[in-house]
Coordinates of C-alpha atoms in Angstrom, one line a residue:
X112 CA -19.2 -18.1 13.2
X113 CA -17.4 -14.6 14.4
X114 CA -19.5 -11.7 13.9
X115 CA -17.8 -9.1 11.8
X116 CA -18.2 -5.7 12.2
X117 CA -17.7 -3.0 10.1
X118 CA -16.8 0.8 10.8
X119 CA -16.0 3.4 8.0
X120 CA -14.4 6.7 9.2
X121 CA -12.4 9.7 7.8
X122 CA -9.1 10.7 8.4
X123 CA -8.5 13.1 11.4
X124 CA -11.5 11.5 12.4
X125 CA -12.3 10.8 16.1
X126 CA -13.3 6.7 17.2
X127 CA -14.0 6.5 21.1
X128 CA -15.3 3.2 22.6
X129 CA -17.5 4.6 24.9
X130 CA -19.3 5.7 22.0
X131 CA -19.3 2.6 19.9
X132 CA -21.0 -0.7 20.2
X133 CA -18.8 -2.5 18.0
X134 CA -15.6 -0.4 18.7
X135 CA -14.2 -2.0 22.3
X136 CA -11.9 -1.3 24.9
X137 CA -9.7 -4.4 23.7
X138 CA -9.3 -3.1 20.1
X139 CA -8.4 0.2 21.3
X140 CA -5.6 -1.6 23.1
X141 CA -4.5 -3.6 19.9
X142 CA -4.2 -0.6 17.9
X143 CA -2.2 1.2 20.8
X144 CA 0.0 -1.6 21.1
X145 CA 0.9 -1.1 17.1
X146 CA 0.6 2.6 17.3
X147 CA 3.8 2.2 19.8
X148 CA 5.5 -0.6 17.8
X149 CA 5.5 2.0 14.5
X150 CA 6.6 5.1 16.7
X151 CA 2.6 6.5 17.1
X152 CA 3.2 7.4 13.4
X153 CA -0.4 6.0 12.2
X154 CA -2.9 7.5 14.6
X155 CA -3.1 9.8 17.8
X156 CA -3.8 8.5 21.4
X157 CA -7.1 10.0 22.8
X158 CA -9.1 9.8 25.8
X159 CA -10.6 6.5 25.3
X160 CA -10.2 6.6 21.6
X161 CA -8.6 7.1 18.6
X162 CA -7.7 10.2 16.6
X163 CA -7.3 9.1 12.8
X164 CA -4.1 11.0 11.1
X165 CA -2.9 11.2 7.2
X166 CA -2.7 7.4 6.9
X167 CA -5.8 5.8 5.0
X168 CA -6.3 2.6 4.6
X169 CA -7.9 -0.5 7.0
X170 CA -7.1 -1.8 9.9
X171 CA -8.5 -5.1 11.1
X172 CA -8.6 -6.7 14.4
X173 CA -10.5 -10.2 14.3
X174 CA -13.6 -9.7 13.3
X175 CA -13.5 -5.7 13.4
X176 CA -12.7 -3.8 10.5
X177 CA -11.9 -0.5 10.5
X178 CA -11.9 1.6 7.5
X179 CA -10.1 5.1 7.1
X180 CA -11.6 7.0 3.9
X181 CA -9.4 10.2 2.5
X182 CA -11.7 13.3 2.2
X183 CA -11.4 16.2 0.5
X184 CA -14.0 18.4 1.2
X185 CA -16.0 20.0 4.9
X186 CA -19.6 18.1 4.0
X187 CA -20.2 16.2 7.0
X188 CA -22.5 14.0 4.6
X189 CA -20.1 13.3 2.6
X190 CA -20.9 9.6 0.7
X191 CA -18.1 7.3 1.8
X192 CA -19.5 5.2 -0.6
X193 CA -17.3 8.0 -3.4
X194 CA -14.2 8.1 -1.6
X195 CA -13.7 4.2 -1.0
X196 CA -14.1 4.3 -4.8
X197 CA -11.6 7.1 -4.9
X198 CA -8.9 5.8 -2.1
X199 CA -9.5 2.0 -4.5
X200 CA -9.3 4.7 -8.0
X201 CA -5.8 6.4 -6.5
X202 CA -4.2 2.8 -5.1
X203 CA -5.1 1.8 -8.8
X204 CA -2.8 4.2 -10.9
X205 CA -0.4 4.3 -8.2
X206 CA 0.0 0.3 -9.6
X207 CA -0.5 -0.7 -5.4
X208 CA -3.4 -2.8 -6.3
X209 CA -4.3 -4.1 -9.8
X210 CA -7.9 -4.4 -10.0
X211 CA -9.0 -4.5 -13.6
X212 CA -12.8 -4.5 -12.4
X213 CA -12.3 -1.0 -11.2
X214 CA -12.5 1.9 -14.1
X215 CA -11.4 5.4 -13.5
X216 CA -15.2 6.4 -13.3
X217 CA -16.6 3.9 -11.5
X218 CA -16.9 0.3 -10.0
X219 CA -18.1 -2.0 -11.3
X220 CA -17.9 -4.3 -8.5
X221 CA -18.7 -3.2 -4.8
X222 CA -16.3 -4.5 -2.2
X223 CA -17.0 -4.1 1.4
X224 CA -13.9 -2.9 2.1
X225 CA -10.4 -2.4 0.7
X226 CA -8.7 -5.3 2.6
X227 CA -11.5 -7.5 0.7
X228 CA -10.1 -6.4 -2.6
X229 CA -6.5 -7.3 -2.0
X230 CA -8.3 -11.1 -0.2
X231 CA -10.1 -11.3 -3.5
X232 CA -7.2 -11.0 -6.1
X233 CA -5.4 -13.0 -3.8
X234 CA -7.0 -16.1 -3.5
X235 CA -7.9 -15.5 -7.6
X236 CA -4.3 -15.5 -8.4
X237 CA -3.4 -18.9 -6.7
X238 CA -6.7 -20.4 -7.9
X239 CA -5.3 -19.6 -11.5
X240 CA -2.0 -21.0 -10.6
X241 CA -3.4 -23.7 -9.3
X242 CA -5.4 -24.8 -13.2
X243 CA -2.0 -24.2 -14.5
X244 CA -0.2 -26.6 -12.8
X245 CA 2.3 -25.7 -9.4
X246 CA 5.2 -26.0 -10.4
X247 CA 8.2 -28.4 -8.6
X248 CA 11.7 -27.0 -7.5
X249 CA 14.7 -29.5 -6.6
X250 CA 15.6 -28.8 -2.5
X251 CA 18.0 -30.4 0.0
X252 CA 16.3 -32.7 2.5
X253 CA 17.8 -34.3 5.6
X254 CA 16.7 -37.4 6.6
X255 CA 17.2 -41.0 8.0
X256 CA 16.9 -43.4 5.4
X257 CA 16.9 -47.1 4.6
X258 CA 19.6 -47.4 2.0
X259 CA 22.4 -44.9 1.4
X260 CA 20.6 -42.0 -0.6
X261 CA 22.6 -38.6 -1.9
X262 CA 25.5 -37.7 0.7
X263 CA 25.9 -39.3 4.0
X264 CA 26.3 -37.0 7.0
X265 CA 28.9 -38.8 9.2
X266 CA 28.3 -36.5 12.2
X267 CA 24.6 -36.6 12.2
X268 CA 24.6 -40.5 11.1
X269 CA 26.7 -41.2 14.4
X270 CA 23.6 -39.2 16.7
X271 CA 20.8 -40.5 15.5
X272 CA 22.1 -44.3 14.5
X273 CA 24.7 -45.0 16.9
X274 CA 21.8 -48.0 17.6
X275 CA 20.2 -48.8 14.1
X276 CA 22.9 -49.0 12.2
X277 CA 21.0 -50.5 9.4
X278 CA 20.1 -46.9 9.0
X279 CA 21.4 -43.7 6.9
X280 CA 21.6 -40.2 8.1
X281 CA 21.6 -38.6 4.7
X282 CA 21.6 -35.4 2.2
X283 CA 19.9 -35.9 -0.8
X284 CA 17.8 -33.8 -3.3
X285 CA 13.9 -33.7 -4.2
X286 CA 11.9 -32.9 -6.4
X287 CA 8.3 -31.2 -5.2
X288 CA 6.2 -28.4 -4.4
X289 CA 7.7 -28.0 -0.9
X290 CA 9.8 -24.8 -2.0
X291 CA 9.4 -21.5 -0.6
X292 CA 7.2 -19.7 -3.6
X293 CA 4.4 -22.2 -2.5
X294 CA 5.8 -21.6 1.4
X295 CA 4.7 -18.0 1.1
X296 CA 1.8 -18.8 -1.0
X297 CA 0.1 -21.2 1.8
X298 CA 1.5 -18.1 5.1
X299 CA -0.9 -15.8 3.2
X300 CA -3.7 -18.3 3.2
X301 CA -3.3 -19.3 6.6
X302 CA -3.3 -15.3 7.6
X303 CA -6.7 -15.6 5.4
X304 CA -8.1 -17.6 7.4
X305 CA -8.4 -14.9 10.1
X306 CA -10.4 -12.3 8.1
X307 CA -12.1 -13.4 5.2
X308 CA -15.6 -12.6 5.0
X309 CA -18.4 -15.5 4.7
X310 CA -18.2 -15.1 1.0
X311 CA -14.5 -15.9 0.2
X312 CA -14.3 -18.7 3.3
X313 CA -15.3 -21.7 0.5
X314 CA -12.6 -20.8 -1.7
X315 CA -10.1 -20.0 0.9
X316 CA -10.2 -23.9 2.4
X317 CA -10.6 -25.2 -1.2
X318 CA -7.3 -23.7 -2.0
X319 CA -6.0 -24.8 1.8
X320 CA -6.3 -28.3 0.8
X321 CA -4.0 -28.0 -2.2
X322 CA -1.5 -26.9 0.5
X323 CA -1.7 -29.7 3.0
X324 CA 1.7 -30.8 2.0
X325 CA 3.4 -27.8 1.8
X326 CA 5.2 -26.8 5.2
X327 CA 4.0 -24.1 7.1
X328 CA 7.3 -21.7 8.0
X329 CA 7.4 -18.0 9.7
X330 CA 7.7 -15.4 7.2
X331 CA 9.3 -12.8 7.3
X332 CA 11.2 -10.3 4.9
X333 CA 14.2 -11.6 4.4
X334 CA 12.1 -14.8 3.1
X335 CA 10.7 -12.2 0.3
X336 CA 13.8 -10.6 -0.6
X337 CA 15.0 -14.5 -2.1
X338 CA 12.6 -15.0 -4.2
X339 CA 14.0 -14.4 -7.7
X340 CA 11.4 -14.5 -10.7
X341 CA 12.7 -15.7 -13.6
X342 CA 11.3 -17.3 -16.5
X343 CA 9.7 -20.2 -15.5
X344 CA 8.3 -18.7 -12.0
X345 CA 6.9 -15.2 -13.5
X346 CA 3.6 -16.1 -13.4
X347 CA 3.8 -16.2 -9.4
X348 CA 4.9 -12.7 -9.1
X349 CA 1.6 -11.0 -8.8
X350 CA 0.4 -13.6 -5.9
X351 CA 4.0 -12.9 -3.9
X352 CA 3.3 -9.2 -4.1
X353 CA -0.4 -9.3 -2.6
X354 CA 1.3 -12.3 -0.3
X355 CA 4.0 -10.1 0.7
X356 CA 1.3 -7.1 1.5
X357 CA -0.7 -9.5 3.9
X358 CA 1.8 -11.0 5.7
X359 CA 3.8 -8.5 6.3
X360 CA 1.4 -6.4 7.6
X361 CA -0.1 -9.2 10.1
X362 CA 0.5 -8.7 13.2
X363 CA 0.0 -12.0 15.1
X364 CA 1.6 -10.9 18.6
X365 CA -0.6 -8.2 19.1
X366 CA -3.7 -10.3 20.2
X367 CA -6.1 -10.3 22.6
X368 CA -8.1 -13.1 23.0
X369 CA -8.4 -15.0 19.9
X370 CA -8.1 -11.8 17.8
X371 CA -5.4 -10.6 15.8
X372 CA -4.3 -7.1 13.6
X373 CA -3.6 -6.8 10.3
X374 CA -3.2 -3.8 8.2
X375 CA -2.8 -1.8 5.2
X376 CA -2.4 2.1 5.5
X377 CA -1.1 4.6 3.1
X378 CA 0.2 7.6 3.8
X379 CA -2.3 10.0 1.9
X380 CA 0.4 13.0 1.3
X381 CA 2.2 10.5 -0.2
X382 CA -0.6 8.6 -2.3
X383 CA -1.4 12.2 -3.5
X384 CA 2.0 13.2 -5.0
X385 CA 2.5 10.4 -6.9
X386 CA -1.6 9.7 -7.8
X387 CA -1.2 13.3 -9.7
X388 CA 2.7 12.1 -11.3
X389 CA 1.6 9.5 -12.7
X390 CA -1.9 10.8 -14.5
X391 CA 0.1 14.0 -15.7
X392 CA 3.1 11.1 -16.6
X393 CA 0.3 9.2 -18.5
X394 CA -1.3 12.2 -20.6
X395 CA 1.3 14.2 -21.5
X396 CA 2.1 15.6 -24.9
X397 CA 5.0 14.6 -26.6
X398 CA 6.9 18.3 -25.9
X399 CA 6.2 17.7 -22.0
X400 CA 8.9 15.9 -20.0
X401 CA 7.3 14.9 -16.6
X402 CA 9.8 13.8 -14.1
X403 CA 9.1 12.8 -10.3
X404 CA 11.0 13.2 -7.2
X405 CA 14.4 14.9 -8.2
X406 CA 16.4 15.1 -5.9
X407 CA 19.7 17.3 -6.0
X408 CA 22.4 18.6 -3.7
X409 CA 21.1 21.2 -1.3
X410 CA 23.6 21.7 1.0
X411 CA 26.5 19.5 2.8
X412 CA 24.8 16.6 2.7
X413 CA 21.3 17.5 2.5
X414 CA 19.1 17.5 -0.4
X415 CA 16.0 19.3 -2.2
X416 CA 13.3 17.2 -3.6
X417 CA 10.4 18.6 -5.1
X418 CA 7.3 16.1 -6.4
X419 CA 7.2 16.7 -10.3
X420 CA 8.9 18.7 -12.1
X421 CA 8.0 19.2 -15.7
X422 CA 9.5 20.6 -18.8
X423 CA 8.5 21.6 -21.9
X424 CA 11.1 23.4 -25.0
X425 CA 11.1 27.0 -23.2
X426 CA 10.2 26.6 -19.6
X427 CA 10.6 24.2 -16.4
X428 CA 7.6 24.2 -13.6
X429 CA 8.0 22.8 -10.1
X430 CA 4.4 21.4 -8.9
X431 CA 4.2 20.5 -4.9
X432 CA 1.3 18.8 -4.4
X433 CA -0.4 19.0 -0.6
X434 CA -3.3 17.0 0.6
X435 CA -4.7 19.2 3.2
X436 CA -8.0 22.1 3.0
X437 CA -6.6 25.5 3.2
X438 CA -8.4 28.7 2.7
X439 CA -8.0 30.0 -0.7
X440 CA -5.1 32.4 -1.3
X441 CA -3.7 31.6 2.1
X442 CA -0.5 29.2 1.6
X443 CA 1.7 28.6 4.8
X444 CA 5.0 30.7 5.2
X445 CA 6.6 27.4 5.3
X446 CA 5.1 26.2 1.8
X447 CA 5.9 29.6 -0.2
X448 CA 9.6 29.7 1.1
X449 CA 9.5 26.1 -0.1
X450 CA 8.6 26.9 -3.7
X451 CA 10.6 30.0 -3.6
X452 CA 13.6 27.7 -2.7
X453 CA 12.6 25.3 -6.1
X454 CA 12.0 28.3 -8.1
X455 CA 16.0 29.4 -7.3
X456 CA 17.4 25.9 -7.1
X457 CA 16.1 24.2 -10.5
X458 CA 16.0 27.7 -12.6
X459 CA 11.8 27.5 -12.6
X460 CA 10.1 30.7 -13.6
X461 CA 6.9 29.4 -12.1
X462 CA 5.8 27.1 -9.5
X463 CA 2.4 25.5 -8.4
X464 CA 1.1 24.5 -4.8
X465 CA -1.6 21.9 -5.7
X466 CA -4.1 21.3 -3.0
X467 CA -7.6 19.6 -3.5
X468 CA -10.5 21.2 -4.1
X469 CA -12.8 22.8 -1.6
X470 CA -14.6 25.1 -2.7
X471 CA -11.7 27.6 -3.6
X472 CA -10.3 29.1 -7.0
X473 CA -6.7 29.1 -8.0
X474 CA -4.9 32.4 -7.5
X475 CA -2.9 34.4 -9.6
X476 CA 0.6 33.5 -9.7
X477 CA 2.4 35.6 -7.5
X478 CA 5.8 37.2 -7.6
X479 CA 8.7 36.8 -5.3
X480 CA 9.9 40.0 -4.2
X481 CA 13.5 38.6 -4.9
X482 CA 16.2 40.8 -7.1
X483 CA 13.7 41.6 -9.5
X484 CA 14.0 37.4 -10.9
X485 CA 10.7 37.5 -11.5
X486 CA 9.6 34.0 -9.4
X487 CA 5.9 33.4 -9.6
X488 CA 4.0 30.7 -7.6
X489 CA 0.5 30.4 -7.3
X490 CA -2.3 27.6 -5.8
X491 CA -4.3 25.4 -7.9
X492 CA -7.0 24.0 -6.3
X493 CA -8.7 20.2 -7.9
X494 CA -11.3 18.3 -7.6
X495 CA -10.9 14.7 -8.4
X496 CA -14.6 14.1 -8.2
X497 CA -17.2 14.9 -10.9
X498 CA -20.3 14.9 -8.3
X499 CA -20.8 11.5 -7.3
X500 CA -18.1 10.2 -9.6
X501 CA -14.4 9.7 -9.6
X502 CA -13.5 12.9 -12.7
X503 CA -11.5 11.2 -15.6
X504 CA -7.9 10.9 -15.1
X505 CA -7.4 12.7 -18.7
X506 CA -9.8 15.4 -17.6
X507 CA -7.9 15.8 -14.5
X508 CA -4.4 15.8 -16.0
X509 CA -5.5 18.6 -18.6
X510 CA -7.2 20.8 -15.9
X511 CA -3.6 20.2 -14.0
X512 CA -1.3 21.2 -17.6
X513 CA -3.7 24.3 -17.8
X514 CA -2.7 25.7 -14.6
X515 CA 0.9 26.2 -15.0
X516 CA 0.1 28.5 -17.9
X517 CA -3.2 30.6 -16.6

């Protein structure tokens, strides 16, 4: 049985393999190899190691798993324990996992890491679909036959039977659970096979054994884009999304040895914008209109695109949210002439920098010393912890709402 290993670290965080036992010099090449092959976007190139970036998330290779937490604050005891909860909390309402087992306080189940959550639902959502009952598709088959059967195929008759002619080369239709729903269904189980923990590997080759007949294909993207649910197949649609998470993200020909990588990493700055749309979309009143990611003509053929802008009867605000530490009352140049740019450009009297909480206090809104317009910005600062909880998202939204007006 493979030893698995586990490693949890932060983003921006340093991994060398000099100074790990279960960090090597042949996953360091693995993750170079798929650094290069996604233009070094994910993670810097060190001396001997790795320097974590913005992206979050878990990368395994074999039997090592790496695990990149978000972190929001300087505590170099910070309990990783709270932000695996709060990365699983934010991929949650940003509807990239649906976990109902997780609340927005807590949860209830302890995972060992993220990757196990998304193995978990996984193999739950074909077990279900497997009480029910797989369902059977009609597809064309090519085959020699015995008797004349659906459409002969003259040219392909003449090759194969020039000899037997008591044989058929023909066309003809069946009806099974060879179709490619159940295709991409039994790739993502085979991928499985790689990285399940000890706990999941029963289940895994129980539900590989209701697969033995289904053929085993390469998929790839094109295979995804299809699939068409309709009426009869919708109950599939939450397996093929997990399905089309893990196999997409496998990376087969970057092994060493009998190991393999697959991953899953999020783009924090990213995961942060929309993590505070869609709790300020959720809790709004009925006289707030919250919209995200406008985007308008800025100039030739460029555009402006702040993250949410909201409404209400008598006033528009322009929020830009920024997952980094900054000391307080110290935005960048760059990041006031950006909100000075949405205060002009979508007629807001006030704007908000968001940032999370580290200690600071918002400012005072500010005023741009512009034609005497009277353009304010300020920073808000939030904390979307409640000590060694994940804060309530209703809690969090009002504290947000609040801003824009004190």
């Amino acid at each position: 049985m493979q030893n698995k290993k586990f490693i949890q670290v932060f983003e921006y965080q340093k991994l060398r393999y000099d100074d790990s036992e279960d960090f090597r010099k042949h996953h360091f090449d693995a993750m170079v190899k798929f650094n290069e092959l996604h233009q070094n976007k994910y993670f810097t190139i060190i001396h001997q190691g790795i320097r974590f970036g913005s992206y979050v998330g878990v990368i395994q290779i074999g039997g090592l798993t790496i695990e990149v937490l978000p972190k929001a604050d300087n505590n170099e005891n910070t309990d990783k324990n709270l932000w695996q909860n709060v990365l699983l909390n934010m991929l949650k309402v940003c509807k990239k996992i649906q976990v109902e087992s997780i609340s927005e306080t807590q949860l209830k189940k302890r995972y060992h890491s993220i990757l196990d959550v998304y193995f978990e639902l996984y193999l739950n959502e074909i077990e279900r679909l497997i009480k029910k009952g797989l369902i059977k598709k009609y597809r064309k088959n090519q085959s020699n036959q015995n008797a004349l059967k659906g459409k002969l195929l003259f040219s392909q008759n003449i090759q194969h039977n020039l000899v037997h002619k008591e044989h058929f080369y023909c066309e003809h239709q069946i009806y099974d659970k060879n179709h490619l729903l159940h295709q991409i269904l039994y790739k993502g189980l085979l991928v499985l096979k790689t990285f399940v923990n000890d706990s999941l590997k029963d289940k895994l080759n129980r539900l590989l054994f209701e697969f033995q007949d289904i053929e085993n294909i390469n998929i790839q993207k094109k295979h995804f884009d299809k699939i068409i649910i309709d009426r009869k197949n919708n109950d599939y649609q939450k397996a093929i999304d997990i399905a089309k998470i893990i196999i997409l993200n496998y990376s087969p020909s970057l092994n060493y040895g009998n190991e393999h990588l697959l991953t899953l990493l999020f783009d924090m700055n990213v995961l942060w914008e929309e993590y505070i749309f869609r709790i300020l979309q959720k809790h709004k009143t009925d006289e707030i209109e919250v919209s995200f990611q406008n985007s308008d003509k800025f100039w030739e053929n460029k555009h402006i695109r702040p993250d949410i802008v909201i409404k209400t009867k008598d006033e528009t605000f322009v929020i830009d949210t920024k997952w980094k530490i900054i000391e307080a009352n110290n935005p960048s140049d760059d990041d006031l002439k950006q909100m000075f740019v949405y205060n002009l450009h979508w007629k807001a009297e006030k704007t908000l920098l968001l940032y999370p909480k580290s200690n600071q206090k918002d400012s005072e809104y500010g005023t741009f010393h512009y034609d005497n317009l009277g353009k304010k910005c300020k920073l808000g600062f939030v904390d979307i912890t409640n000590e060694q909880t994940i804060k309530n998202s209703r809690v969090l939204a009002n504290e947000i709402f609040a801003k824009m007006y004190y």
